[in-house]
Coordinates of C-alpha atoms in Angstrom, one line a residue:
Chain P
X226 CA 97.4 127.2 129.4
X227 CA 93.9 126.2 131.0
X228 CA 93.6 124.1 135.0
X229 CA 90.6 122.5 132.8
X230 CA 92.1 119.3 131.7
X231 CA 92.0 119.3 128.6
X232 CA 90.1 115.5 127.2
X233 CA 92.9 113.4 125.9
X234 CA 90.8 112.8 122.2
X235 CA 90.9 117.1 122.3
X236 CA 94.4 116.8 123.1
X237 CA 95.0 114.0 120.0
X238 CA 93.3 116.2 117.6
X239 CA 95.2 119.7 118.4
X240 CA 98.5 117.4 118.0
X241 CA 97.3 115.5 115.0
X242 CA 96.5 119.1 112.6
X243 CA 100.1 120.0 113.3
X244 CA 101.3 117.8 110.8
X245 CA 100.1 119.3 107.4
X246 CA 100.9 115.3 105.1
X247 CA 98.6 113.3 108.0
X248 CA 96.1 116.4 107.9
X249 CA 95.8 115.8 104.0
X250 CA 95.8 112.0 104.5
X251 CA 93.4 112.4 106.7
X252 CA 90.7 115.0 103.9
X253 CA 91.7 111.7 101.2
X254 CA 90.6 109.3 103.3
X255 CA 86.9 111.4 104.1
X256 CA 87.0 112.0 100.4
X257 CA 87.4 108.9 99.1
X258 CA 84.7 107.4 102.3
X259 CA 82.3 109.8 99.9
X260 CA 83.1 108.6 96.9
X261 CA 82.4 105.1 98.1
X262 CA 79.6 105.5 99.9
X263 CA 77.8 107.8 96.7
X264 CA 79.6 106.1 93.8
X265 CA 75.5 105.2 92.2
X266 CA 75.0 108.4 92.6
X267 CA 78.8 110.1 91.0
X268 CA 79.7 107.0 88.7
X269 CA 78.6 107.5 84.7
X270 CA 77.8 103.7 84.8
X271 CA 76.4 101.1 86.4
X272 CA 79.4 98.4 86.4
X273 CA 77.4 95.7 87.5
X274 CA 74.3 96.0 84.7
X275 CA 75.9 93.6 82.3
X276 CA 72.5 94.9 79.8
X277 CA 74.4 98.4 79.7
X278 CA 77.5 97.1 78.3
X279 CA 78.7 96.7 75.1
X280 CA 81.7 94.4 74.0
X281 CA 82.4 96.8 71.2
X282 CA 83.5 99.7 73.8
X283 CA 85.7 96.7 74.9
X284 CA 89.0 97.6 76.6
X285 CA 89.0 101.1 74.7
X286 CA 92.2 103.7 75.7
X287 CA 91.7 106.8 78.8
X288 CA 89.6 109.3 76.7
X289 CA 87.4 106.8 74.5
X290 CA 83.6 107.9 74.0
X291 CA 81.9 104.7 73.7
X292 CA 78.3 104.2 72.6
X293 CA 77.1 105.0 76.0
X294 CA 78.0 109.0 74.4
X295 CA 80.1 109.5 77.5
X296 CA 84.0 109.7 77.8
X297 CA 85.1 107.1 79.5
X298 CA 88.6 109.1 81.6
X299 CA 90.4 106.1 82.8
X300 CA 89.3 103.8 79.8
X301 CA 87.3 100.4 79.6
X302 CA 88.2 97.1 81.1
X303 CA 87.9 94.0 78.9
X304 CA 83.8 93.7 79.1
X305 CA 83.6 97.5 78.2
X306 CA 82.7 98.7 81.9
X307 CA 83.6 101.6 82.3
X308 CA 86.9 101.6 85.0
X309 CA 86.2 104.7 86.0
X310 CA 82.7 104.0 87.6
X311 CA 84.1 100.0 88.0
X312 CA 87.1 101.0 90.3
X313 CA 84.5 103.9 92.5
X314 CA 82.0 100.8 92.6
X315 CA 85.4 98.3 94.1
X316 CA 86.6 101.3 96.3
X317 CA 83.0 100.2 98.3
X318 CA 83.2 96.3 98.8
X319 CA 87.8 96.4 99.6
X320 CA 86.5 99.4 102.0
X321 CA 83.4 97.7 103.6
X322 CA 86.2 94.7 103.3
X323 CA 88.6 96.3 105.0
X324 CA 86.5 97.9 107.8
X325 CA 84.0 94.9 109.1
X326 CA 87.2 93.0 109.6
X327 CA 89.2 95.6 111.4
X328 CA 86.1 96.1 113.9
X329 CA 85.2 92.5 114.7
X330 CA 88.8 91.4 114.9
X331 CA 89.1 94.2 117.2
X332 CA 85.8 93.7 119.1
X333 CA 87.7 90.2 119.3
X334 CA 91.1 90.5 120.1
X335 CA 90.5 93.0 123.0
X336 CA 87.9 90.9 124.5
X337 CA 90.8 88.2 124.6
X338 CA 93.6 90.1 125.1
X339 CA 91.7 92.5 128.5
X340 CA 90.1 89.5 129.6
X341 CA 93.8 87.6 129.6
X342 CA 95.1 91.4 131.3
X343 CA 92.4 91.1 133.9
X344 CA 92.1 87.7 135.1
X345 CA 95.8 86.6 135.2
X346 CA 97.2 83.1 135.7
X347 CA 96.8 80.2 134.4
X348 CA 94.3 82.0 131.8
X349 CA 96.4 84.3 130.4
X350 CA 99.7 82.4 130.1
X351 CA 98.0 79.8 127.7
X352 CA 95.7 82.5 126.3
X353 CA 98.9 84.4 125.0
X354 CA 101.1 81.5 124.3
X355 CA 98.6 81.1 122.0
X356 CA 98.6 84.6 120.7
X357 CA 101.9 84.6 120.3
X358 CA 102.3 81.4 118.6
X359 CA 100.0 83.1 115.9
X360 CA 101.4 86.4 115.3
X361 CA 104.4 84.3 114.2
X362 CA 103.0 83.1 111.6
X363 CA 102.4 85.3 108.9
X364 CA 99.4 86.4 108.2
X365 CA 98.8 86.1 104.5
X366 CA 99.5 82.2 104.8
X367 CA 96.4 81.8 107.8
X368 CA 94.6 83.9 105.0
X369 CA 94.9 82.0 102.1
X370 CA 94.8 78.4 103.7
X371 CA 92.0 79.4 105.2
X372 CA 89.9 80.7 102.2
X373 CA 90.5 77.5 100.5
X374 CA 89.3 75.4 103.9
X375 CA 86.0 78.2 104.0
X376 CA 85.2 78.8 100.1
X377 CA 84.4 81.6 98.0
X378 CA 81.9 85.1 99.4
X379 CA 82.3 87.7 101.3
X380 CA 81.3 86.2 104.5
X381 CA 84.4 84.0 104.6
X382 CA 86.7 86.5 103.3
X383 CA 85.6 88.3 106.7
X384 CA 86.8 85.9 108.9
X385 CA 90.0 84.8 107.2
X386 CA 91.3 88.2 107.8
X387 CA 89.7 88.1 111.3
X388 CA 91.3 85.1 112.0
X389 CA 94.7 85.7 110.5
X390 CA 94.8 89.9 112.2
X391 CA 92.7 89.9 115.2
X392 CA 96.6 88.8 117.4
X393 CA 97.4 92.2 116.7
X394 CA 94.3 93.2 118.4
X395 CA 95.0 91.1 121.4
X396 CA 98.2 91.7 121.4
X397 CA 98.0 95.4 121.7
X398 CA 95.2 95.1 124.3
X399 CA 97.4 93.1 126.8
X400 CA 99.8 95.0 127.1
X401 CA 97.7 98.4 127.6
X402 CA 94.8 96.6 129.8
X403 CA 97.9 94.6 131.8
X404 CA 99.8 98.2 132.1
X405 CA 96.5 99.8 133.9
X406 CA 95.9 96.6 135.9
X407 CA 98.4 97.3 137.5
X408 CA 98.1 100.6 139.0
X409 CA 96.9 101.0 142.0
X410 CA 93.4 102.7 141.1
X411 CA 92.5 99.5 139.6
X412 CA 93.4 97.5 142.9
X413 CA 91.8 100.6 144.7
X414 CA 88.4 99.7 142.4
X415 CA 88.2 96.3 143.3
X416 CA 88.7 96.7 146.8
X417 CA 84.6 98.7 146.4
X418 CA 82.1 96.4 145.0
X419 CA 81.8 98.1 142.1
X420 CA 81.5 95.4 139.6
X421 CA 84.4 93.6 137.2
X422 CA 82.3 94.8 134.1
X423 CA 82.2 97.8 135.3
X424 CA 85.7 98.7 136.1
X425 CA 87.1 96.7 132.5
X426 CA 84.8 99.2 130.8
X427 CA 85.2 102.2 132.7
X428 CA 88.6 102.0 133.8
X429 CA 90.8 99.7 131.2
X430 CA 89.1 100.3 127.7
X431 CA 89.1 103.6 127.8
X432 CA 92.4 103.6 128.4
X433 CA 93.6 100.6 126.1
X434 CA 91.8 102.9 123.4
X435 CA 93.6 105.4 121.7
X436 CA 96.4 102.4 121.3
X437 CA 93.8 100.5 119.8
X438 CA 92.0 102.7 117.8
X439 CA 96.1 103.0 115.8
X440 CA 96.4 99.7 115.4
X441 CA 93.0 99.3 114.1
X442 CA 93.7 101.8 111.2
X443 CA 96.7 99.9 110.4
X444 CA 95.0 97.2 110.6
X445 CA 92.0 98.5 108.5
X446 CA 95.1 99.4 105.4
X447 CA 96.5 96.2 105.8
X448 CA 92.4 94.0 105.8
X449 CA 92.5 96.1 102.1
X450 CA 96.1 94.9 101.4
X451 CA 95.5 91.6 102.2
X452 CA 92.1 90.9 100.2
X453 CA 93.3 92.4 97.2
X454 CA 96.2 90.7 97.0
X455 CA 94.1 87.4 98.1
X456 CA 92.2 88.3 94.7
X457 CA 93.8 89.1 92.4
X458 CA 95.4 85.1 93.2
X459 CA 91.6 83.9 92.5
X460 CA 91.3 83.0 96.0
X461 CA 89.2 85.9 96.9
X462 CA 85.3 87.9 96.2
X463 CA 83.5 85.8 93.7
X464 CA 83.5 87.2 90.5
X465 CA 79.7 89.3 90.9
X466 CA 80.9 92.0 92.9
X467 CA 85.1 93.0 91.7
X468 CA 86.6 94.2 94.6
X469 CA 89.8 96.4 93.7
X470 CA 92.2 93.5 93.5
X471 CA 90.3 91.4 91.1
X472 CA 89.8 94.2 88.6
X473 CA 93.4 94.2 88.7
X474 CA 93.4 90.8 88.5
X475 CA 91.3 91.1 85.5
X476 CA 93.7 93.7 83.7
X477 CA 96.9 91.2 83.8
X478 CA 96.3 89.3 80.8
X479 CA 95.9 92.6 78.7
X480 CA 98.8 94.5 80.1
X481 CA 101.6 92.1 78.2
X482 CA 100.1 93.5 75.3
X483 CA 100.5 97.6 76.8
X484 CA 97.2 98.0 77.3
X485 CA 98.1 98.9 81.1
X486 CA 94.9 100.8 81.9
X487 CA 93.3 98.1 82.8
X488 CA 95.0 97.0 85.8
X489 CA 97.2 100.2 86.7
X490 CA 94.0 102.9 87.7
X491 CA 92.5 100.1 89.5
X492 CA 95.6 100.0 91.4
X493 CA 96.3 103.5 91.9
X494 CA 92.9 104.1 93.4
X495 CA 93.7 100.9 95.7
X496 CA 97.3 102.4 96.7
X497 CA 96.2 106.1 97.2
X498 CA 93.2 104.6 99.7
X499 CA 95.9 102.7 101.9
X500 CA 98.8 105.2 102.2
X501 CA 96.5 107.4 103.2
X502 CA 95.1 105.5 105.5
X503 CA 99.1 104.7 107.1
X504 CA 99.9 108.0 106.8
X505 CA 97.3 109.2 109.4
X506 CA 97.6 106.0 111.3
X507 CA 101.2 106.5 111.7
X508 CA 100.8 109.8 112.6
X509 CA 98.6 109.4 115.3
X510 CA 101.5 106.7 116.6
X511 CA 104.1 109.2 116.9
X512 CA 101.7 111.6 118.7
X513 CA 101.0 108.6 121.4
X514 CA 104.2 107.1 121.2
X515 CA 104.9 108.6 124.4
X516 CA 109.1 108.0 124.0
X517 CA 109.1 110.6 121.4
X518 CA 107.5 112.9 123.9
X519 CA 110.1 115.2 125.0
Chain C
X70 CA 123.1 79.1 127.7
X71 CA 122.9 75.1 127.5
X72 CA 119.9 74.8 129.7
X73 CA 118.4 78.3 128.2
X74 CA 118.8 76.1 124.6
X75 CA 117.5 73.3 125.4
X76 CA 114.6 74.8 127.0
X77 CA 114.2 76.4 123.7
X78 CA 115.0 72.9 122.6
X79 CA 111.9 72.1 124.2
X80 CA 109.1 74.8 123.1
X81 CA 110.6 74.2 119.8
X82 CA 109.5 70.7 120.2
X83 CA 105.6 71.3 121.9
X84 CA 104.8 74.1 119.6
X85 CA 105.7 71.6 116.4
X86 CA 103.8 69.4 117.9
X87 CA 100.7 71.2 118.4
X88 CA 101.3 72.8 114.9
X89 CA 101.2 69.5 113.5
X90 CA 97.8 68.6 115.1
X91 CA 96.8 71.8 113.8
X92 CA 97.8 71.9 110.4
X93 CA 96.6 68.1 110.0
X94 CA 93.1 68.5 111.2
X95 CA 92.5 72.3 109.6
X96 CA 93.4 71.0 106.1
X97 CA 92.0 68.0 106.5
X98 CA 88.5 69.8 107.0
X99 CA 88.9 70.9 103.9
X100 CA 86.7 70.0 100.7
X101 CA 86.4 67.0 99.7
X102 CA 89.6 64.0 98.2
X103 CA 87.5 61.9 97.0
X104 CA 86.8 64.5 93.7
X105 CA 90.2 64.9 92.5
X106 CA 91.7 61.4 93.3
X107 CA 88.8 59.7 91.6
X108 CA 87.1 60.0 88.5
X109 CA 83.3 60.2 88.4
X110 CA 83.3 57.3 85.8
X111 CA 85.4 54.6 88.2
X112 CA 83.6 51.6 89.2
X113 CA 83.4 50.5 93.1
X114 CA 86.1 49.0 93.2
X115 CA 88.2 51.3 91.9
X116 CA 87.1 54.0 94.2
X117 CA 87.5 51.1 97.1
X118 CA 90.9 50.3 96.6
X119 CA 92.1 54.2 96.2
X120 CA 90.6 55.1 98.5
X121 CA 92.1 52.3 100.8
X122 CA 95.8 53.1 98.6
X123 CA 95.7 56.8 100.4
X124 CA 94.4 55.6 103.7
X125 CA 90.8 57.7 103.8
X126 CA 89.4 54.8 105.1
X127 CA 90.3 55.1 108.6
X128 CA 89.4 58.0 111.0
X129 CA 91.2 61.3 110.8
X130 CA 93.0 60.7 114.5
X131 CA 94.8 57.4 112.9
X132 CA 95.5 58.7 109.2
X133 CA 97.8 61.5 112.0
X134 CA 99.6 58.6 113.8
X135 CA 100.0 57.3 110.3
X136 CA 101.4 60.7 108.8
X137 CA 103.0 61.3 111.7
X138 CA 105.1 57.7 111.4
X139 CA 105.8 58.5 108.0
X140 CA 106.7 62.3 108.5
X141 CA 109.5 60.5 111.2
X142 CA 110.8 58.3 108.4
X143 CA 111.0 61.0 106.3
X144 CA 108.1 59.9 104.1
X145 CA 105.6 63.0 103.5
X146 CA 103.3 60.6 101.7
X147 CA 102.2 61.2 97.9
X148 CA 100.7 64.2 95.8
X149 CA 97.2 64.2 94.7
X150 CA 97.7 65.2 91.9
X151 CA 101.5 64.7 90.6
X152 CA 101.7 61.4 92.1
X153 CA 105.2 62.0 93.3
X154 CA 106.5 62.1 96.8
X155 CA 105.3 65.8 97.9
X156 CA 108.9 65.5 99.6
X157 CA 110.9 66.1 96.4
X158 CA 108.5 67.8 94.8
X159 CA 109.1 70.8 97.7
X160 CA 112.5 69.8 97.6
X161 CA 112.9 70.0 93.8
X162 CA 111.6 73.6 94.1
X163 CA 113.4 75.0 97.3
X164 CA 116.1 76.3 95.9
X165 CA 114.2 78.6 93.5
X166 CA 112.2 79.9 96.4
X167 CA 115.8 80.4 98.6
X168 CA 117.9 81.8 96.2
X169 CA 114.9 84.5 95.7
X170 CA 114.4 85.4 98.9
X171 CA 118.1 85.5 100.8
X172 CA 118.7 87.0 97.2
X173 CA 116.0 89.8 98.2
X174 CA 116.2 90.0 102.2
X175 CA 120.1 90.3 102.3
X176 CA 119.3 93.5 99.8
X177 CA 116.7 95.0 101.8
X178 CA 119.1 95.0 104.7
X179 CA 122.2 96.3 103.3
X180 CA 120.6 99.4 101.9
X181 CA 117.8 99.2 104.4
X182 CA 119.4 99.6 107.5
X183 CA 122.5 102.3 106.3
X184 CA 119.0 104.7 105.5
X185 CA 117.2 104.0 108.1
X186 CA 120.3 105.3 110.8
X187 CA 120.6 108.2 108.2
X188 CA 117.3 109.1 108.5
X189 CA 116.6 108.4 112.3
X190 CA 120.3 110.6 112.6
X191 CA 118.5 113.4 110.9
X192 CA 115.6 113.1 111.2
X193 CA 113.9 116.7 109.7
X194 CA 116.5 116.5 107.2
X195 CA 114.7 116.5 103.6
X196 CA 116.6 113.1 102.9
X197 CA 114.9 111.8 105.8
X198 CA 112.2 113.3 105.6
X199 CA 112.0 111.5 101.3
X200 CA 113.8 108.2 102.9
X201 CA 110.2 108.2 104.7
X202 CA 108.3 109.1 102.3
X203 CA 109.4 105.7 100.5
X204 CA 109.1 103.1 102.6
X205 CA 106.1 104.3 103.8
X206 CA 105.3 103.8 100.1
X207 CA 107.4 100.5 100.0
X208 CA 105.3 99.8 102.9
X209 CA 101.6 100.4 101.8
X210 CA 101.9 99.4 97.8
X211 CA 100.2 95.7 97.8
X212 CA 103.2 93.1 96.8
X213 CA 101.8 92.2 93.7
X214 CA 101.4 95.6 92.3
X215 CA 104.7 96.5 92.5
X216 CA 105.1 93.6 90.1
X217 CA 103.1 94.1 87.7
X218 CA 104.2 97.8 87.3
X219 CA 107.8 96.4 87.6
X220 CA 106.7 94.0 84.9
X221 CA 105.1 97.0 82.8
X222 CA 108.0 99.3 83.1
X223 CA 110.8 97.1 82.3
X224 CA 109.6 93.6 80.8
X225 CA 106.9 95.9 78.5
X226 CA 107.8 99.4 77.6
X227 CA 111.5 99.0 78.4
X228 CA 112.1 95.5 77.4
X229 CA 115.7 95.5 79.3
X230 CA 114.7 92.2 81.7
X231 CA 112.3 89.1 80.8
X232 CA 109.1 89.3 82.5
X233 CA 108.9 86.0 84.1
X234 CA 110.4 82.5 84.5
X235 CA 114.5 81.4 85.6
X236 CA 116.6 81.3 82.4
X237 CA 119.6 80.0 82.4
X238 CA 121.2 78.0 85.9
X239 CA 124.6 76.3 86.5
X240 CA 124.6 73.5 88.6
X241 CA 126.3 73.2 91.9
X242 CA 126.2 71.0 94.8
X243 CA 123.5 69.1 92.9
X244 CA 121.3 71.8 93.2
X245 CA 120.6 74.2 90.2
X246 CA 121.2 78.1 91.0
X247 CA 120.3 81.1 89.0
X248 CA 122.4 83.5 91.0
X249 CA 125.7 81.9 89.2
X250 CA 124.8 83.1 85.8
X251 CA 124.2 86.6 84.1
X252 CA 121.6 85.3 82.4
X253 CA 120.0 83.7 85.5
X254 CA 120.3 87.5 87.8
X255 CA 118.6 89.4 85.0
X256 CA 115.7 86.9 85.8
X257 CA 116.3 87.4 89.4
X258 CA 116.7 90.9 89.7
X259 CA 112.5 92.0 89.4
X260 CA 111.1 89.3 91.5
X261 CA 114.0 90.3 94.1
X262 CA 113.4 93.6 93.9
X263 CA 109.2 93.1 94.3
X264 CA 110.2 91.1 97.0
X265 CA 112.9 93.3 99.2
X266 CA 110.5 96.6 98.5
X267 CA 108.7 96.0 102.0
X268 CA 111.1 94.4 103.7
X269 CA 113.9 97.0 103.1
X270 CA 110.0 99.8 104.1
X271 CA 110.5 97.8 107.5
X272 CA 114.3 97.4 108.0
X273 CA 114.3 101.5 107.1
X274 CA 111.7 102.2 110.0
X275 CA 113.0 100.3 112.5
X276 CA 116.8 101.1 112.1
X277 CA 115.1 104.7 112.8
X278 CA 113.4 104.5 115.1
X279 CA 116.1 103.0 117.2
X280 CA 118.7 105.5 115.8
X281 CA 116.5 108.3 116.8
X282 CA 115.8 106.6 120.6
X283 CA 120.4 105.8 121.1
X284 CA 120.9 109.2 119.7
X285 CA 119.5 110.5 122.9
X286 CA 120.9 108.2 124.9
X287 CA 123.4 108.7 127.7
X288 CA 125.8 106.1 125.7
X289 CA 125.9 108.9 122.6
X290 CA 126.1 111.3 124.7
X291 CA 129.5 110.3 126.7
X292 CA 130.5 109.0 123.2
X293 CA 130.6 112.7 121.9
X294 CA 131.9 114.1 124.6
X295 CA 135.4 111.7 124.5
X296 CA 135.9 113.4 120.6
X297 CA 135.5 110.2 118.5
X298 CA 134.0 111.2 115.1
X299 CA 130.1 111.0 114.5
X300 CA 130.5 108.5 111.5
X301 CA 132.6 106.6 114.3
X302 CA 129.6 106.3 116.8
X303 CA 127.4 105.7 114.7
X304 CA 128.6 102.8 113.3
X305 CA 130.4 101.2 115.8
X306 CA 128.0 102.2 118.6
X307 CA 124.3 103.2 117.4
X308 CA 124.9 100.3 115.0
X309 CA 125.5 97.3 117.8
X310 CA 122.2 99.1 119.6
X311 CA 119.8 98.8 118.0
X312 CA 120.8 95.6 116.3
X313 CA 118.9 93.7 118.1
X314 CA 115.5 94.0 116.7
X315 CA 117.1 93.7 113.5
X316 CA 118.6 90.5 113.7
X317 CA 115.2 90.0 115.0
X318 CA 113.2 91.3 112.2
X319 CA 115.8 89.9 109.2
X320 CA 115.0 86.5 110.8
X321 CA 111.1 86.6 110.8
X322 CA 111.4 87.8 108.0
X323 CA 113.2 85.5 106.5
X324 CA 110.7 83.2 107.3
X325 CA 108.3 85.8 106.3
X326 CA 109.7 86.5 103.2
X327 CA 109.0 82.7 102.5
X328 CA 105.5 83.2 103.0
X329 CA 105.1 86.7 101.2
X330 CA 107.2 84.8 98.2
X331 CA 104.1 82.7 96.9
X332 CA 103.1 86.1 96.0
X333 CA 105.6 87.4 94.2
X334 CA 106.6 83.3 92.2
X335 CA 102.7 84.2 91.1
X336 CA 103.9 87.2 89.1
X337 CA 107.3 86.1 88.1
X338 CA 106.0 82.5 87.0
X339 CA 109.6 81.6 88.7
X340 CA 109.4 77.6 89.8
X341 CA 109.3 77.5 93.3
X342 CA 107.7 76.3 96.6
X343 CA 105.0 79.2 96.7
X344 CA 103.6 78.6 92.6
X345 CA 103.5 75.5 94.2
X346 CA 101.5 76.0 97.4
X347 CA 99.0 77.4 95.5
X348 CA 98.4 75.2 92.4
X349 CA 97.4 72.9 96.2
X350 CA 95.4 74.6 97.7
X351 CA 93.4 75.5 94.2
X352 CA 93.6 71.9 93.5
X353 CA 92.9 70.0 97.1
X354 CA 96.1 68.6 96.9
X355 CA 96.0 68.6 100.6
X356 CA 99.7 66.4 101.3
X357 CA 101.3 69.2 99.5
X358 CA 99.6 71.3 101.8
X359 CA 100.3 69.7 104.9
X360 CA 104.1 69.5 104.1
X361 CA 104.6 72.8 103.0
X362 CA 102.5 74.6 105.9
X363 CA 104.6 71.7 108.6
X364 CA 108.4 72.4 107.1
X365 CA 106.8 76.0 106.8
X366 CA 106.3 76.2 110.8
X367 CA 109.5 73.9 111.4
X368 CA 111.3 76.7 109.5
X369 CA 109.6 79.5 111.9
X370 CA 110.5 77.5 114.6
X371 CA 114.1 77.0 114.1
X372 CA 115.1 80.9 112.6
X373 CA 113.1 81.5 116.3
X374 CA 115.6 79.6 118.0
X375 CA 118.2 80.5 115.8
X376 CA 117.1 84.6 116.8
X377 CA 117.7 83.7 120.7
X378 CA 120.9 82.4 120.5
X379 CA 121.9 85.6 118.1
X380 CA 120.3 87.2 120.7
X381 CA 122.0 85.6 123.8
X382 CA 125.4 86.6 122.1
X383 CA 124.6 90.3 121.0
X384 CA 123.8 91.7 124.5
X385 CA 124.7 89.9 127.3
X386 CA 122.6 90.6 130.0
X387 CA 120.5 88.1 128.5
X388 CA 124.1 85.7 129.0
X389 CA 124.0 85.4 132.7
X390 CA 122.3 81.8 132.8
X391 CA 125.8 80.8 131.3
X392 CA 128.0 81.9 135.1
X393 CA 125.2 81.0 137.1

């Protein structure tokens, strides 16, 4: 050990690398992100281009050579769409929504949590009461009702997901920030002419960040799962841009007749994505849990 | 204890009042119910009579107070779609949902807690790692997809179990139950497993985290020093010490499972409340939505209250108010 202070982020990374499963999960997340990002270049077919589809290729099993002259490795769906291509594009849609919802929830929730912790008094009591009340209500129900109220569309869906999830960020930010707020150095900083904004951004926020990152990873995974559930129930995105949940939902009616691939493969992609994100988040949480560090 | 109870009860009433306002205003912002209620070719006269019959000509505040005064009389209004009292509509379907939810949560607890304690007792063993891997899977995999795979495997491919419906029911206490017939069980088992998996994962994680912390505590060291067997330590002391978060989560999960049943019931065509609420959201059947949400909120408040009472019984520190 050197005398030089190791930055907490570097320390986190060094300890993260120790667990091989978590490291593998991180690699998987990275690969999936790249696949989704470069889907237009990798996918054998543009699934949104209806003129490229042929009904003769509809509901063909994996390995079928279609009229396009290439192999449909994962089969085709009811419109004759190549499933591999649809999954690659669908991954992008699902990830976009998950990250957007997670990021907006992070910003809104953190703002509320830190404001409540910093200002204390009745402001804190009222805000945190509302947050606790909301946390006791299942997010899926909230999202269901909001999607019904706001109508279908990407922005509406993200708004519903944020409303269902921001409370988790607020709770975490509040916990971390009020622990920091009661420390002496913050009292000392408040006695100097430093502005409140500066104290919050330079001192409180950086200390609350690690905990928030953990919640953010888990919430992104949860947003992706919630979105696919809503799409599955027919209350998610419009059909023009099928997310993974929509792809699965489209295949359900063919499942009973044994054409399993239309639902199963998008589902496997969805699960790999969610499990990988959760494994990463889980391990970071273990590292950051002071009670297990002995 | 009684002042503690009274305070909690009062809190519950305030929360319910707030929830009723939020739900009412929220649901009434959704769509235009006239499109559902009145066919486009209806005459002006019919339109006006329908609007008056459902009280839609009154202001939102008036409608709210009318709703509340009817609610206190036990009348939750008429469904726009079924033209039936909402309360009997929900009441008829509630037993199906309840038996599904109870089976799932009880099963998840009875299986999950021992597995979690074991995983926390030997956290680095192979079995513990396998348990945790499965629990992460149960936590991550969306309920609806597990449901589809269960149907695909056990109903379509193997043909062992039916893919939907409630099967034979037997009347007991004036209510139809599936749990009392063998055929009913064959219909219940897949949706119950589907609904239980997520809860099972939570129970495993909770029990494991609690056990890991408790195993390092002085209580366990002293118990070992006193020569108690490991089995006794786990079942007498560890189980007791980790029971508080488990009871909390059991209660809260019971309520949230009721909400999650929406998905499972849709997949397995289980004729419960969940399917009703999905249909009512799609059809803009406001009275059913309002009633369902307020009943669910009421259930949450009641369960939270029960959890608080259970807390007080389990943890003597929280019972101090009694001595005063």
